[in-house]
Amino acid sequence: MAEEENVLAELDGIRRAGLDALSSVQDEAGLQAWRTTHLGRSSPVMLVFTRLGQISKEMRPAVGQKANQVKQALEAALEERGEFVRTASLRQKLDTERLDITLPGRRNPLGRIHPASQALAEIVHIFEEMGFQEYRSPEVETEEFNFELLNIPEHHPARDMWDTFHTTVPGTVLRTHTSPGQIHAMREMCPRPIRVILPGMVYRYEQTNASHEAQFNQVELLAVGKNITMGDMKGTIEGFARRMFGEHVRVRMRPSYFPFTEPSGDIVMECFVCGSKGCPVCKYSGWLEIAGCGMVHPIVLQNGGYDPTIYSGFAAGLGPERIALLKYQVNDIRYFFQNDIRFLEQF
Ligand code: DAH
């Protein structure tokens, strides 16, 4: 009998201890911990239930009932304390975290056209005003179009001028220049006169540096007709440079070599980046090559379907990124394709 009375007194103690501990719980984590200690599987009140079997038959209902009451009282107290803790934390949040609805909203950033595309569009626009028509040709070419038809035979040392990306399809390459477009244009338009520009991306398997990238744009220029002379070529290119850079720009043409033109030249402009003093962009020469040019080689005219004894033509290949470097005074061509927003946002 004494043992049973002890259990009843013990249960009162368990209730008191539980309620005492609960009154100092302040947050969600404390509630969880309290639940484990005071209502969990091995909490004092739950252990009383496991001991019921050792209690005499007569007293067992009384002890069981009391244990249930204690358990329910603790559960109800937990519920109440939980409510209190959650309300308090909400009130504290409302007091400390203020929402200032007068702050201006954040704008969605607006995209813009990539500077290389802007330069390309501007160049194309100038030539269109001069009567040239835009023409597109493929970026993946056969070696025949990229080289042979442009008078660069297989195994000829002139092929070394272009470090080429070959594709997995034999005889197929990423075009190293826009010049194969000349053949496509001529074959489509022969025997009509031609004034076209061919803009687009070209690819070189190259070591990159301040003025060389492995991919860049080119704009190919092609005029074919009767009585087209080098004077026409010089006038066209100088006219372009003046529209692009201003009336007083200094441009010069110097002799060069390309297999698909004869004679060939380079068009060089004074280096705006350093004011012709010499810098990494112009390789310390004060001049920057912006285009190759020349009179279309008779073999190339023939490959395009034009009789070179009747027709002549000039061609040029311009580098829009080079031109953008000059125009915006950027000192490294690699910025264009690094995709750094801080650079791109300036245009
Ligand atoms: N295709 C040449 C290159 O990528 C550039 C070029 C030079 C194009 C002279 C021409 C030209 O049309 O006449 O290096």
PDB file of N, CA and C in Angstrom, residues 26-28 31-32 35 78-92:
ATOM      1  N   GLN A  26      11.429  29.499 -23.847  1.00  0.00           N
ATOM      2  CA  GLN A  26      11.201  30.770 -24.562  1.00  0.00           C
ATOM      3  C   GLN A  26      11.051  30.613 -26.077  1.00  0.00           C
ATOM      4  N   ASP A  27      11.449  29.460 -26.616  1.00  0.00           N
ATOM      5  CA  ASP A  27      11.402  29.380 -28.089  1.00  0.00           C
ATOM      6  C   ASP A  27      11.064  27.956 -28.564  1.00  0.00           C
ATOM      7  N   GLU A  28      10.966  27.832 -29.854  1.00  0.00           N
ATOM      8  CA  GLU A  28      10.555  26.589 -30.486  1.00  0.00           C
ATOM      9  C   GLU A  28      11.493  25.424 -30.134  1.00  0.00           C
ATOM     10  N   LEU A  31      10.805  24.227 -26.679  1.00  0.00           N
ATOM     11  CA  LEU A  31       9.568  23.434 -26.633  1.00  0.00           C
ATOM     12  C   LEU A  31       9.842  21.989 -27.029  1.00  0.00           C
ATOM     13  N   GLN A  32      10.627  21.839 -28.104  1.00  0.00           N
ATOM     14  CA  GLN A  32      10.953  20.484 -28.574  1.00  0.00           C
ATOM     15  C   GLN A  32      11.707  19.702 -27.501  1.00  0.00           C
ATOM     16  N   ARG A  35       9.512  18.709 -24.674  1.00  0.00           N
ATOM     17  CA  ARG A  35       8.611  17.603 -25.006  1.00  0.00           C
ATOM     18  C   ARG A  35       9.344  16.263 -24.868  1.00  0.00           C
ATOM     19  N   LEU A  78       1.854  22.261 -22.498  1.00  0.00           N
ATOM     20  CA  LEU A  78       2.766  22.432 -23.644  1.00  0.00           C
ATOM     21  C   LEU A  78       2.086  23.216 -24.764  1.00  0.00           C
ATOM     22  N   GLU A  79       0.860  22.822 -25.046  1.00  0.00           N
ATOM     23  CA  GLU A  79       0.056  23.490 -26.082  1.00  0.00           C
ATOM     24  C   GLU A  79      -0.024  24.997 -25.795  1.00  0.00           C
ATOM     25  N   GLU A  80      -0.353  25.308 -24.550  1.00  0.00           N
ATOM     26  CA  GLU A  80      -0.554  26.698 -24.152  1.00  0.00           C
ATOM     27  C   GLU A  80       0.749  27.501 -24.250  1.00  0.00           C
ATOM     28  N   ARG A  81       1.828  26.851 -23.740  1.00  0.00           N
ATOM     29  CA  ARG A  81       3.122  27.542 -23.764  1.00  0.00           C
ATOM     30  C   ARG A  81       3.561  27.787 -25.212  1.00  0.00           C
ATOM     31  N   GLY A  82       3.280  26.795 -26.069  1.00  0.00           N
ATOM     32  CA  GLY A  82       3.628  26.916 -27.490  1.00  0.00           C
ATOM     33  C   GLY A  82       2.951  28.140 -28.097  1.00  0.00           C
ATOM     34  N   GLU A  83       1.682  28.261 -27.834  1.00  0.00           N
ATOM     35  CA  GLU A  83       0.910  29.412 -28.321  1.00  0.00           C
ATOM     36  C   GLU A  83       1.568  30.722 -27.874  1.00  0.00           C
ATOM     37  N   PHE A  84       1.916  30.755 -26.572  1.00  0.00           N
ATOM     38  CA  PHE A  84       2.505  31.955 -25.990  1.00  0.00           C
ATOM     39  C   PHE A  84       3.843  32.301 -26.650  1.00  0.00           C
ATOM     40  N   VAL A  85       4.686  31.263 -26.798  1.00  0.00           N
ATOM     41  CA  VAL A  85       6.020  31.489 -27.390  1.00  0.00           C
ATOM     42  C   VAL A  85       5.894  32.007 -28.820  1.00  0.00           C
ATOM     43  N   ARG A  86       4.974  31.404 -29.602  1.00  0.00           N
ATOM     44  CA  ARG A  86       4.829  31.812 -31.002  1.00  0.00           C
ATOM     45  C   ARG A  86       4.283  33.243 -31.112  1.00  0.00           C
ATOM     46  N   THR A  87       3.334  33.581 -30.292  1.00  0.00           N
ATOM     47  CA  THR A  87       2.798  34.948 -30.330  1.00  0.00           C
ATOM     48  C   THR A  87       3.880  35.958 -29.958  1.00  0.00           C
ATOM     49  N   ALA A  88       4.669  35.605 -28.948  1.00  0.00           N
ATOM     50  CA  ALA A  88       5.719  36.531 -28.515  1.00  0.00           C
ATOM     51  C   ALA A  88       6.735  36.748 -29.625  1.00  0.00           C
ATOM     52  N   SER A  89       7.098  35.670 -30.310  1.00  0.00           N
ATOM     53  CA  SER A  89       8.127  35.833 -31.348  1.00  0.00           C
ATOM     54  C   SER A  89       7.573  36.623 -32.535  1.00  0.00           C
ATOM     55  N   LEU A  90       6.285  36.416 -32.832  1.00  0.00           N
ATOM     56  CA  LEU A  90       5.669  37.201 -33.915  1.00  0.00           C
ATOM     57  C   LEU A  90       5.647  38.687 -33.552  1.00  0.00           C
ATOM     58  N   ARG A  91       5.280  38.961 -32.290  1.00  0.00           N
ATOM     59  CA  ARG A  91       5.202  40.361 -31.872  1.00  0.00           C
ATOM     60  C   ARG A  91       6.589  41.006 -31.956  1.00  0.00           C
ATOM     61  N   GLN A  92       7.602  40.232 -31.557  1.00  0.00           N
ATOM     62  CA  GLN A  92       8.950  40.792 -31.606  1.00  0.00           C
ATOM     63  C   GLN A  92       9.358  41.099 -33.047  1.00  0.00           C
TER      64      GLN A  92
END
